[in-house]
Each structure stands twice: as C-alpha cells, then as structure tokens.
Amino acid sequence: MKRVKLSHHNKFFLSLVPFWAKVILFCQNCMRLASSPVFRRQRFLIRSLGGSIDYHTNCSSGKMQSVEVDAERVIREITPVLDRSRHKGQAGNIAVIGGCREYTGAPYFAAISALKIGADLSHVFCTKDAAPVIKSYSSELIVHPVLEESYSVREEDKKNISSKVLAEVGKWLERFDCLVIGPGLGRDPFLLDCVSEIIRHARKSNIPIVIDGDGLFLVTNHLELVSGYALAVLTPNVNEYKRLVQKVLSSEVNNEDPVEQVLTLSKQIGGVTILRKGKSDLISDGDTVKSVSIYGSPRRCGGQGDILSGSVAVFLSWARQHIEAAGPDSYLSSKNPAVLGSIAGSAMMRKAASLAFSNKKRSTVTGDIIECLGKSLEDICPAGSCSL
Ligand SMILES: NC(=O)C1=CN([C@@H]2O[C@H](COP(=O)(O)OP(=O)(O)OC[C@H]3O[C@@H](n4cnc5c(N)ncnc54)[C@H](O)[C@@H]3O)[C@@H](O)[C@H]2O)[C@@H](O)CC1
Ligand SMILES: Nc1ncnc2c1ncn2[C@@H]1O[C@H](COP(=O)(O)OP(=O)(O)OP(=O)(O)O)[C@@H](O)[C@H]1O
Ligand SMILES: [Mg+2]
C-alpha cells in the first residue's frame, strides 16, 4: 500500500482536529470510497489479477456480485495425500478418446498430462493408424487401436464395425474415473457417430466427461449428447466458444458481459460446466461463474488446451472422490466436482505454462509445459501433504 506524505501545512491542521473526530472522518471517507464505482472496479481488478473470483447472481438485484475464490486452495483441498495405504488405480484411471490419421499429438498431450499430474493410469482410444505413433511417444500410456474412420470401412460393413468398436470400448468404460473426448479426434462422420454412442454409454454409467477439441465440434452439432449432464465439462477455445454461442444462443460472443453470457450458455445447455479458455478462464455450471486469471504465459503454442483437458479430468475425479469421502452432511456435498476440477485444472495448466515460459521464453512448446506439471503441483501441494 503506497504511503501518503503530508505537507507541514496539512500536518498543522490535522494536529488541531481531536482524535475522535479523525476516527469519524476516516470512517466516513472509507464508506464513501467503498461505495464509489472506482473503488469497486479497483477491487475487482486487484482480485482478478490476484486469483479466482467467484460470481454469484444476487437474487434481489440480479446483478453479478463477486466473492473471492482461491484456486490454489481448491487444489490443496481436493488433491489426495500420497500414502502407502493406497493401491494402483485409486489416484485415478483416465481415458482419452481421440487420435486419428491427422492428429496424434493432442491425445498424447492430454493423456500424459493426466499421468504427470497424478493419475495412476492413462488410456488412449484412437484409430489404428494413430495407435503405433502414440505408443511410440510413451510406454506410460495404454493405447487401444480400436476406432475407425470412414476411409477404412466399406459401407456395407459400417453397422458391424460400429458394434465392434462400441463393444471394445464398452469393455473398459466402467473402469474409468473420467473420459476426455475430442483431443485429435478429427471430424470423420463415421468415427464421430461411434463416439456419440460412447458418450451415451458414459452418461448411463455416470462417468464424468471432459469434451474438448473435435469433441466440441461433435456436441455443438448434437447438444442432446451432453444437455442436462452435470458431470460434463466443455472446454472451448476462442473458435469453439464462438461456434457454441452461435449455435446455442443464436448470437455472437459478448465480450462486454462475458460472465452473464457464459452463465446463460451453461444454463441453456442444462447445467453442463463450461470452461471458456482465454486470458482469464471463465467457469460456469449455470449457477455460479468463477474466473481463473492467475499465472499463465504469453506463449500460445498448440497443445495447451490438450494439457488442460487432461488436467481437468484428473482434478474432477479427485474432487468427486473427495466430496464422496466427506459424506452427505459435509459442506462439500453441495459443491460441483466438475466446477472444482475445472478451477484446479485451469490453475494447474496456467502455473505450468508460466514456469515453462520463465525457462524457455519464446521457444516454449507444449512438451516443456508438460514437464513443469509435477513441479507446479508440488509448489502448491507438496507430495507428503494436502487435502488441506
Ligand atoms: N499436435 C496436435 O496433434 C494438436 C492437435 N490439435 C487438435 O486439432 C483439432 C483441431 O483443433 P483446433 O484448435 O485447430 O480447432 P479449432 O476449432 O480452433 O480449428 C481452427 C480452425 O480449423 C478448422 N478446423 C479444425 N479442424 C478441422 C477439421 N477436422 N476439418 C475442417 N476444419 C477444421 C476450424 O473450423 C477452425 O476454422 C482438435 O482435435 C485438437 O485437439 C490441437 O489440440 C493442437 C495440437
Ligand atoms: N491470452 C491468454 N493468456 C493467458 N493464458 C491463456 C490465454 N489464452 C488461453 N490461455 C490459456 O491457455 C490454455 C489453452 O487455451 P487455448 O485457447 O490455447 O486452447 P486450445 O486452442 O484448445 O489449445 P489446443 O492447441 O491444445 O487445442 C488454457 O488453459 C488457457 O487458460
Ligand atoms: Mg483445443
């Protein structure tokens, strides 16, 4: 806080005013200042630069009010303690549905990020062409070459192949704590039809789903796949958000009142959680809007959204475990694991990006950021501690 220097002239007058009058004057000044729009804007700016802001819609005035939300605290609260009593799988089993002829990096980025943050197992379900490539990136990932694109399927075989794909994926689905659908999925119609069935199956089994990349292309054109599913998180970038707003709200992106728009958009899609990526990440489940503005880097290399999707998947599954373990009487029982996971995933991604950029500056690429995930989480939540 800047110290104000008083002139001798002012000091003399101030010495004449009795102490009690000074207290009243000071309080009146604070009251006047606090009600001024300048002060409110300054407070908002300081908070949004300093951390996450939670917006609640105030029933009487209908105006957005902001309440401070601490993203680091959310991470410390939901990150499980690493202790010897746990067995493989308990820290999370994540599956990425994505990877085709064109894209093999995105599913790898999402899947390895989940592992590096702390999931025990990370699977990738991709096309036969993509599988050997993704397997070559890392032996840590369990890669299933089960998806098919139109070019490799005869028209008359489509029905049969589709059932085989769904049976292959269905065998595994119940074991996963969260799916990430879309990184590097591409837009092949036959492949997307199969993925639609996978989404339906996951919903029936109450498995959380993070929808990113071309998965957003799919659900933007088939909103019924996710509409009303509270365990769905959509993570649109600037293009994908624009397409979603146009489709759902039949309007253009409103940067004058982004908070109101993301809240309305989420409500309109039946309470899915939307993580609108940007300079500040805006997160809404149709009830509240939170913003994560901490850390981050000016580098906009491709693949950072894939890291985010894998990160949200792990934290969402941890938040869900944490809420379930706290029991129905805990204050946590009213918390939305999809929102908590989105806040934590967003802050994690931005912290790692910031750390990577401080090391590599303009040459920062997604691989550098992935290598910073472990240190970033350790800085916030040391391995021997956490769950606050
Ligand atoms: N190294 C990689 O393998 C990466 C792959 N990525 C994947 O690339 C795909 C596209 O991601 P973007 O961020 O570019 O998505 P955007 O929606 O931002 O696409 C950018 C532009 O390309 C067009 N476009 C994208 N995919 C298309 C397709 N299959 N057919 C026709 N037009 C297409 C979009 O309409 C848009 O105009 C996603 O599946 C994403 O996950 C990205 O995540 C970046 C890294
Ligand atoms: N202007 C920005 N300043 C700081 N961070 C940003 C900015 N824009 C995006 N981000 C952060 O970068 C991450 C990726 O956002 P981005 O919009 O690049 O996703 P994307 O286009 O889907 O990425 P991908 O190339 O993986 O598909 C998000 O976590 C977001 O918080
Ligand atoms: Mg993306």
XYZ file of C-alpha atoms and ligand atoms in Angstrom:
465
model
C 0.000 0.000 0.000
C 1.503 3.394 -1.088
C 2.334 5.725 1.944
C 0.822 9.228 1.544
C 3.332 12.051 2.524
C 1.647 15.008 4.336
C 2.947 18.643 3.878
C 3.774 20.700 7.071
C 0.731 22.837 6.305
C -1.617 19.795 6.365
C 0.148 18.317 9.419
C -0.543 21.557 11.344
C -4.300 21.473 10.522
C -4.509 17.765 11.294
C -2.970 18.376 14.761
C -5.884 20.742 15.592
C -8.536 18.062 14.956
C -9.322 15.966 18.114
C -8.663 12.163 17.748
C -12.344 11.136 17.909
C -13.167 13.498 15.020
C -10.358 11.933 12.958
C -11.835 8.448 13.501
C -15.275 9.618 12.320
C -13.743 11.398 9.314
C -11.715 8.276 8.430
C -14.789 6.003 8.605
C -16.887 8.397 6.526
C -14.124 8.513 3.950
C -13.946 4.708 3.796
C -17.715 4.461 3.418
C -17.715 6.982 0.602
C -14.782 5.353 -1.099
C -16.144 1.808 -0.794
C -19.380 2.790 -2.492
C -17.581 4.503 -5.360
C -17.528 2.627 -8.687
C -13.815 3.426 -8.960
C -13.103 1.563 -5.716
C -15.246 -1.412 -6.766
C -13.514 -1.574 -10.148
C -10.103 -1.343 -8.482
C -11.073 -4.104 -6.038
C -12.279 -6.293 -8.905
C -9.078 -5.642 -10.864
C -6.806 -6.451 -7.886
C -8.723 -9.632 -7.203
C -8.886 -10.799 -10.796
C -5.140 -10.214 -11.163
C -4.540 -11.960 -7.864
C -6.658 -15.065 -8.111
C -10.018 -16.588 -8.894
C -13.186 -14.583 -8.488
C -16.441 -16.272 -7.714
C -19.582 -14.580 -9.119
C -22.954 -15.316 -7.548
C -26.121 -13.945 -9.076
C -27.758 -11.848 -6.344
C -31.482 -12.767 -6.371
C -32.822 -9.270 -5.463
C -30.749 -7.017 -7.715
C -29.960 -9.692 -10.389
C -26.528 -8.116 -10.563
C -23.350 -10.176 -10.585
C -21.591 -9.999 -7.204
C -18.057 -11.240 -6.779
C -16.745 -13.390 -3.908
C -13.028 -14.291 -3.778
C -12.251 -17.914 -4.679
C -8.719 -19.242 -4.172
C -7.764 -21.742 -6.946
C -4.668 -22.903 -5.047
C -6.824 -23.669 -2.034
C -9.145 -25.758 -4.225
C -6.107 -27.725 -5.464
C -4.872 -28.285 -1.899
C -8.346 -29.339 -0.785
C -9.018 -31.962 -3.479
C -5.509 -33.352 -4.143
C -5.219 -36.710 -2.350
C -2.383 -37.404 0.081
C 0.190 -39.846 -1.359
C 0.290 -42.544 1.319
C 1.267 -46.184 1.352
C -2.235 -47.404 2.123
C -3.461 -46.736 -1.431
C -3.333 -49.175 -4.347
C -2.875 -48.678 -8.097
C -5.884 -47.016 -9.689
C -7.157 -45.184 -6.616
C -5.492 -41.930 -7.686
C -7.428 -42.042 -10.923
C -7.895 -44.004 -14.144
C -8.355 -41.634 -17.090
C -9.185 -42.391 -20.745
C -8.711 -40.094 -23.741
C -10.940 -40.783 -26.750
C -9.067 -39.196 -29.623
C -6.229 -39.625 -32.093
C -6.635 -40.142 -35.815
C -4.612 -40.018 -39.045
C -4.190 -36.236 -38.850
C -3.637 -35.741 -35.136
C -1.562 -37.846 -32.736
C -0.065 -35.131 -30.539
C -3.270 -33.900 -28.891
C -4.380 -37.220 -27.338
C -0.825 -37.831 -26.160
C -0.662 -34.370 -24.537
C -3.976 -34.903 -22.737
C -3.190 -38.445 -21.577
C 0.390 -37.877 -20.394
C -0.663 -34.672 -18.590
C -3.198 -36.657 -16.564
C -0.449 -39.112 -15.604
C 2.104 -36.400 -14.780
C -0.359 -34.606 -12.507
C -1.029 -37.786 -10.583
C -3.488 -40.211 -12.162
C -2.324 -43.823 -11.772
C -3.401 -44.980 -15.232
C -3.996 -43.187 -18.522
C -5.512 -44.825 -21.611
C -5.938 -43.590 -25.192
C -8.610 -44.975 -27.528
C -7.636 -43.963 -31.076
C -7.691 -45.170 -34.665
C -5.449 -47.991 -35.888
C -3.298 -45.511 -37.816
C -2.680 -43.301 -34.812
C -2.004 -46.084 -32.299
C 1.597 -47.052 -33.174
C 2.534 -43.376 -33.347
C 1.093 -42.565 -29.918
C 2.553 -45.755 -28.442
C 5.927 -44.603 -29.724
C 5.619 -41.342 -27.811
C 5.391 -43.083 -24.455
C 5.261 -46.547 -22.937
C 3.464 -44.997 -19.949
C 0.182 -44.837 -21.882
C -2.136 -47.772 -22.576
C -3.121 -47.226 -26.218
C -6.126 -49.062 -27.761
C -6.200 -49.064 -31.608
C -9.978 -49.579 -31.792
C -11.531 -46.548 -33.503
C -12.207 -46.471 -37.255
C -12.528 -43.712 -39.845
C -14.773 -43.911 -42.937
C -11.927 -44.380 -45.402
C -11.101 -47.790 -43.896
C -14.700 -49.096 -43.667
C -16.924 -50.376 -46.519
C -20.481 -49.026 -46.483
C -21.973 -52.498 -46.007
C -19.675 -53.193 -43.024
C -20.360 -49.980 -41.128
C -23.054 -51.359 -38.811
C -20.992 -54.374 -37.848
C -17.779 -52.370 -37.367
C -19.609 -49.802 -35.268
C -20.900 -52.539 -32.903
C -17.384 -53.984 -32.639
C -15.900 -50.562 -31.768
C -18.518 -49.965 -29.089
C -18.014 -53.455 -27.641
C -14.242 -52.904 -27.491
C -14.552 -49.546 -25.728
C -17.528 -50.680 -23.617
C -15.383 -53.465 -22.067
C -13.221 -50.813 -20.442
C -15.567 -47.871 -19.862
C -16.762 -48.615 -16.308
C -13.175 -48.673 -15.015
C -12.552 -45.029 -15.829
C -12.950 -42.143 -13.405
C -13.184 -39.623 -16.228
C -13.132 -39.569 -20.027
C -11.556 -36.852 -22.169
C -13.352 -36.856 -25.506
C -12.036 -34.973 -28.536
C -8.313 -34.194 -28.474
C -7.131 -35.002 -32.001
C -10.387 -36.813 -32.773
C -10.802 -35.244 -36.210
C -14.216 -34.830 -37.819
C -14.803 -38.094 -39.695
C -18.588 -38.716 -39.646
C -18.364 -42.490 -39.033
C -15.878 -42.025 -36.207
C -18.000 -39.266 -34.637
C -21.118 -41.473 -34.784
C -19.256 -44.130 -32.772
C -18.078 -41.505 -30.282
C -21.694 -40.321 -29.865
C -22.584 -43.842 -28.701
C -19.601 -43.846 -26.323
C -20.858 -40.582 -24.801
C -24.352 -42.076 -24.356
C -22.861 -45.139 -22.655
C -20.693 -42.994 -20.355
C -23.690 -40.894 -19.325
C -25.702 -44.006 -18.471
C -22.780 -45.181 -16.288
C -22.473 -41.727 -14.661
C -18.870 -41.348 -15.826
C -17.641 -37.726 -15.948
C -16.689 -36.447 -19.411
C -14.402 -33.582 -20.444
C -15.266 -32.563 -24.005
C -12.510 -30.771 -25.937
C -11.182 -30.258 -29.471
C -13.237 -32.002 -32.124
C -15.442 -33.445 -29.370
C -16.790 -29.883 -29.128
C -17.388 -29.907 -32.887
C -19.486 -33.070 -32.312
C -21.526 -31.912 -29.294
C -22.072 -28.400 -30.707
C -23.965 -30.102 -33.524
C -25.614 -32.679 -31.200
C -26.252 -30.875 -27.916
C -28.597 -33.612 -26.709
C -25.497 -35.756 -26.124
C -24.478 -33.621 -23.126
C -27.535 -31.474 -22.358
C -28.526 -31.795 -18.684
C -25.469 -33.896 -17.778
C -23.911 -32.247 -14.686
C -20.757 -34.389 -14.995
C -19.907 -32.967 -18.428
C -17.252 -30.232 -18.806
C -16.889 -28.374 -22.100
C -13.532 -26.635 -22.605
C -13.941 -24.390 -25.686
C -11.159 -22.229 -27.071
C -11.960 -18.931 -28.778
C -13.150 -20.568 -32.050
C -15.069 -23.363 -30.342
C -16.747 -20.928 -27.903
C -17.837 -18.714 -30.780
C -19.417 -21.699 -32.561
C -21.123 -22.834 -29.331
C -22.615 -19.385 -28.619
C -23.815 -19.038 -32.206
C -25.448 -22.470 -32.075
C -26.970 -22.360 -28.580
C -27.745 -18.667 -28.059
C -28.100 -17.714 -31.754
C -25.922 -14.705 -31.008
C -22.330 -13.555 -31.158
C -19.753 -13.680 -28.358
C -20.408 -10.794 -25.953
C -17.138 -9.520 -24.530
C -18.956 -6.644 -22.798
C -20.569 -9.030 -20.331
C -18.750 -12.391 -20.671
C -19.821 -13.514 -17.193
C -23.530 -13.224 -17.925
C -23.115 -14.923 -21.311
C -21.209 -17.975 -20.045
C -23.760 -18.351 -17.222
C -26.647 -18.204 -19.718
C -24.895 -20.581 -22.103
C -24.388 -23.162 -19.369
C -27.998 -22.849 -18.216
C -29.192 -23.208 -21.802
C -27.300 -26.494 -22.190
C -28.872 -27.790 -18.994
C -26.170 -27.166 -16.384
C -23.069 -28.653 -18.013
C -19.900 -26.961 -16.800
C -18.325 -24.651 -19.358
C -14.660 -23.670 -19.071
C -14.248 -20.783 -21.507
C -10.498 -20.608 -22.190
C -8.828 -17.244 -22.626
C -6.789 -14.536 -20.893
C -8.955 -15.382 -17.888
C -10.633 -18.775 -17.853
C -14.351 -18.377 -17.078
C -16.028 -21.397 -15.467
C -19.788 -21.757 -15.055
C -22.240 -24.579 -14.269
C -25.267 -22.360 -14.779
C -25.413 -21.493 -11.082
C -22.195 -19.565 -10.455
C -19.371 -18.163 -12.568
C -15.754 -18.411 -11.447
C -12.738 -16.886 -13.119
C -9.155 -18.163 -13.027
C -6.666 -15.482 -14.024
C -3.577 -16.472 -12.011
C -0.251 -17.281 -13.644
C -0.357 -18.080 -17.394
C 2.085 -17.311 -20.201
C 2.005 -15.134 -23.326
C 3.011 -18.125 -25.491
C 0.073 -19.539 -27.486
C 1.598 -22.718 -28.928
C -0.792 -25.523 -29.945
C -1.437 -28.293 -27.416
C -2.008 -26.249 -24.260
C -5.741 -26.913 -24.385
C -4.981 -30.631 -24.525
C -2.917 -30.363 -21.340
C -5.853 -28.535 -19.763
C -8.358 -31.244 -20.717
C -6.208 -33.987 -19.160
C -5.631 -31.818 -16.104
C -9.346 -31.121 -15.581
C -10.102 -34.854 -15.908
C -7.758 -35.790 -13.025
C -8.859 -32.989 -10.732
C -12.531 -33.656 -11.465
C -12.121 -37.304 -10.443
C -10.210 -36.252 -7.293
C -12.877 -33.660 -6.429
C -15.570 -36.293 -6.825
C -13.676 -38.755 -4.585
C -13.107 -36.014 -2.010
C -16.772 -34.969 -1.949
C -17.970 -38.575 -1.700
C -15.493 -39.305 1.122
C -16.681 -36.197 3.034
C -20.182 -37.656 3.153
C -23.689 -36.190 2.626
C -23.572 -33.970 5.750
C -20.377 -32.169 4.758
C -20.497 -28.621 3.321
C -18.699 -30.168 0.337
C -21.762 -32.213 -0.594
C -23.217 -29.116 -2.297
C -20.048 -28.499 -4.305
C -19.947 -29.385 -8.009
C -16.903 -31.629 -8.718
C -16.973 -30.511 -12.374
C -16.511 -26.882 -11.305
C -13.839 -27.688 -8.690
C -11.990 -29.841 -11.229
C -12.170 -27.052 -13.820
C -10.790 -24.435 -11.405
C -7.955 -26.704 -10.318
C -7.181 -27.884 -13.863
C -7.139 -24.346 -15.203
C -4.846 -23.042 -12.438
C -2.542 -26.064 -12.815
C -2.200 -25.585 -16.561
C -1.528 -21.865 -16.207
C 1.052 -22.331 -13.466
C 2.959 -24.929 -15.502
C 2.789 -22.687 -18.588
C 4.139 -19.784 -16.545
C 7.002 -21.899 -15.184
C 7.857 -23.288 -18.632
C 7.807 -19.799 -20.158
C 10.144 -18.456 -17.467
C 12.627 -21.148 -18.548
C 12.129 -21.295 -22.322
C 10.566 -17.920 -23.234
C 9.605 -17.710 -26.941
C 10.750 -21.276 -27.649
C 8.301 -22.732 -25.083
C 6.364 -25.660 -26.549
C 3.698 -27.918 -25.050
C 6.233 -30.600 -24.118
C 8.064 -28.045 -21.941
C 4.824 -27.219 -20.133
C 4.067 -30.905 -19.529
C 7.495 -31.264 -17.919
C 6.576 -28.465 -15.499
C 3.304 -30.021 -14.282
C 4.945 -32.047 -11.482
C 6.953 -29.122 -10.054
C 3.939 -26.815 -10.359
C 1.709 -29.122 -8.339
C 4.498 -29.731 -5.815
C 4.838 -25.947 -5.301
C 1.139 -25.696 -4.459
C 0.638 -29.013 -2.754
C 3.775 -30.856 -1.539
C 3.563 -34.621 -2.160
C 3.619 -35.560 1.519
C 0.688 -33.323 2.398
C -2.542 -31.891 1.018
C -6.224 -32.440 1.429
C -5.600 -29.060 3.099
N -0.280 -31.512 -32.019
C -1.538 -31.898 -32.187
O -1.839 -33.034 -32.585
C -2.625 -30.923 -31.874
C -3.898 -31.228 -32.321
N -4.962 -30.453 -32.003
C -6.274 -30.918 -32.396
O -6.605 -30.301 -33.624
C -8.019 -30.357 -33.792
C -8.454 -29.004 -34.226
O -8.083 -28.144 -33.116
P -8.026 -26.557 -33.322
O -7.590 -25.933 -32.053
O -7.288 -26.231 -34.543
O -9.561 -26.346 -33.503
P -10.289 -25.053 -33.959
O -11.719 -25.341 -33.795
O -9.687 -23.877 -33.263
O -9.909 -25.071 -35.516
C -9.248 -23.963 -36.107
C -9.835 -23.817 -37.484
O -9.642 -25.006 -38.244
C -10.892 -25.554 -38.629
N -10.831 -26.998 -38.417
C -10.306 -27.630 -37.346
N -10.382 -28.974 -37.522
C -10.984 -29.160 -38.714
C -11.349 -30.316 -39.463
N -11.056 -31.561 -38.992
N -11.980 -30.162 -40.646
C -12.251 -28.922 -41.110
N -11.918 -27.783 -40.478
C -11.294 -27.912 -39.303
C -11.902 -24.934 -37.683
O -13.162 -24.877 -38.322
C -11.314 -23.570 -37.444
O -11.630 -22.705 -38.530
C -8.591 -30.748 -32.425
O -8.976 -32.104 -32.390
C -7.415 -30.529 -31.488
O -7.470 -31.381 -30.356
C -4.817 -29.241 -31.203
O -5.165 -29.568 -29.896
C -3.402 -28.682 -31.231
C -2.337 -29.703 -31.067
N -4.462 -14.868 -23.645
C -4.153 -15.814 -22.755
N -3.378 -15.523 -21.678
C -3.068 -16.484 -20.776
N -3.471 -17.772 -20.864
C -4.245 -18.092 -21.920
C -4.635 -17.156 -22.917
N -5.420 -17.792 -23.830
C -5.512 -19.069 -23.423
N -4.812 -19.252 -22.289
C -4.644 -20.496 -21.535
O -4.053 -21.449 -22.381
C -4.697 -22.722 -22.268
C -5.099 -23.213 -23.630
O -6.008 -22.312 -24.189
P -6.170 -22.289 -25.795
O -7.187 -21.246 -26.081
O -4.829 -22.220 -26.431
O -6.795 -23.756 -26.057
P -6.815 -24.552 -27.441
O -6.821 -23.648 -28.605
O -7.908 -25.545 -27.313
O -5.421 -25.317 -27.363
P -5.013 -26.566 -28.280
O -3.992 -26.063 -29.223
O -4.475 -27.565 -27.317
O -6.244 -27.048 -28.960
C -5.873 -22.528 -21.340
O -5.553 -23.152 -20.105
C -5.984 -21.047 -21.136
O -6.183 -20.758 -19.762
Mg -8.101 -27.237 -28.346
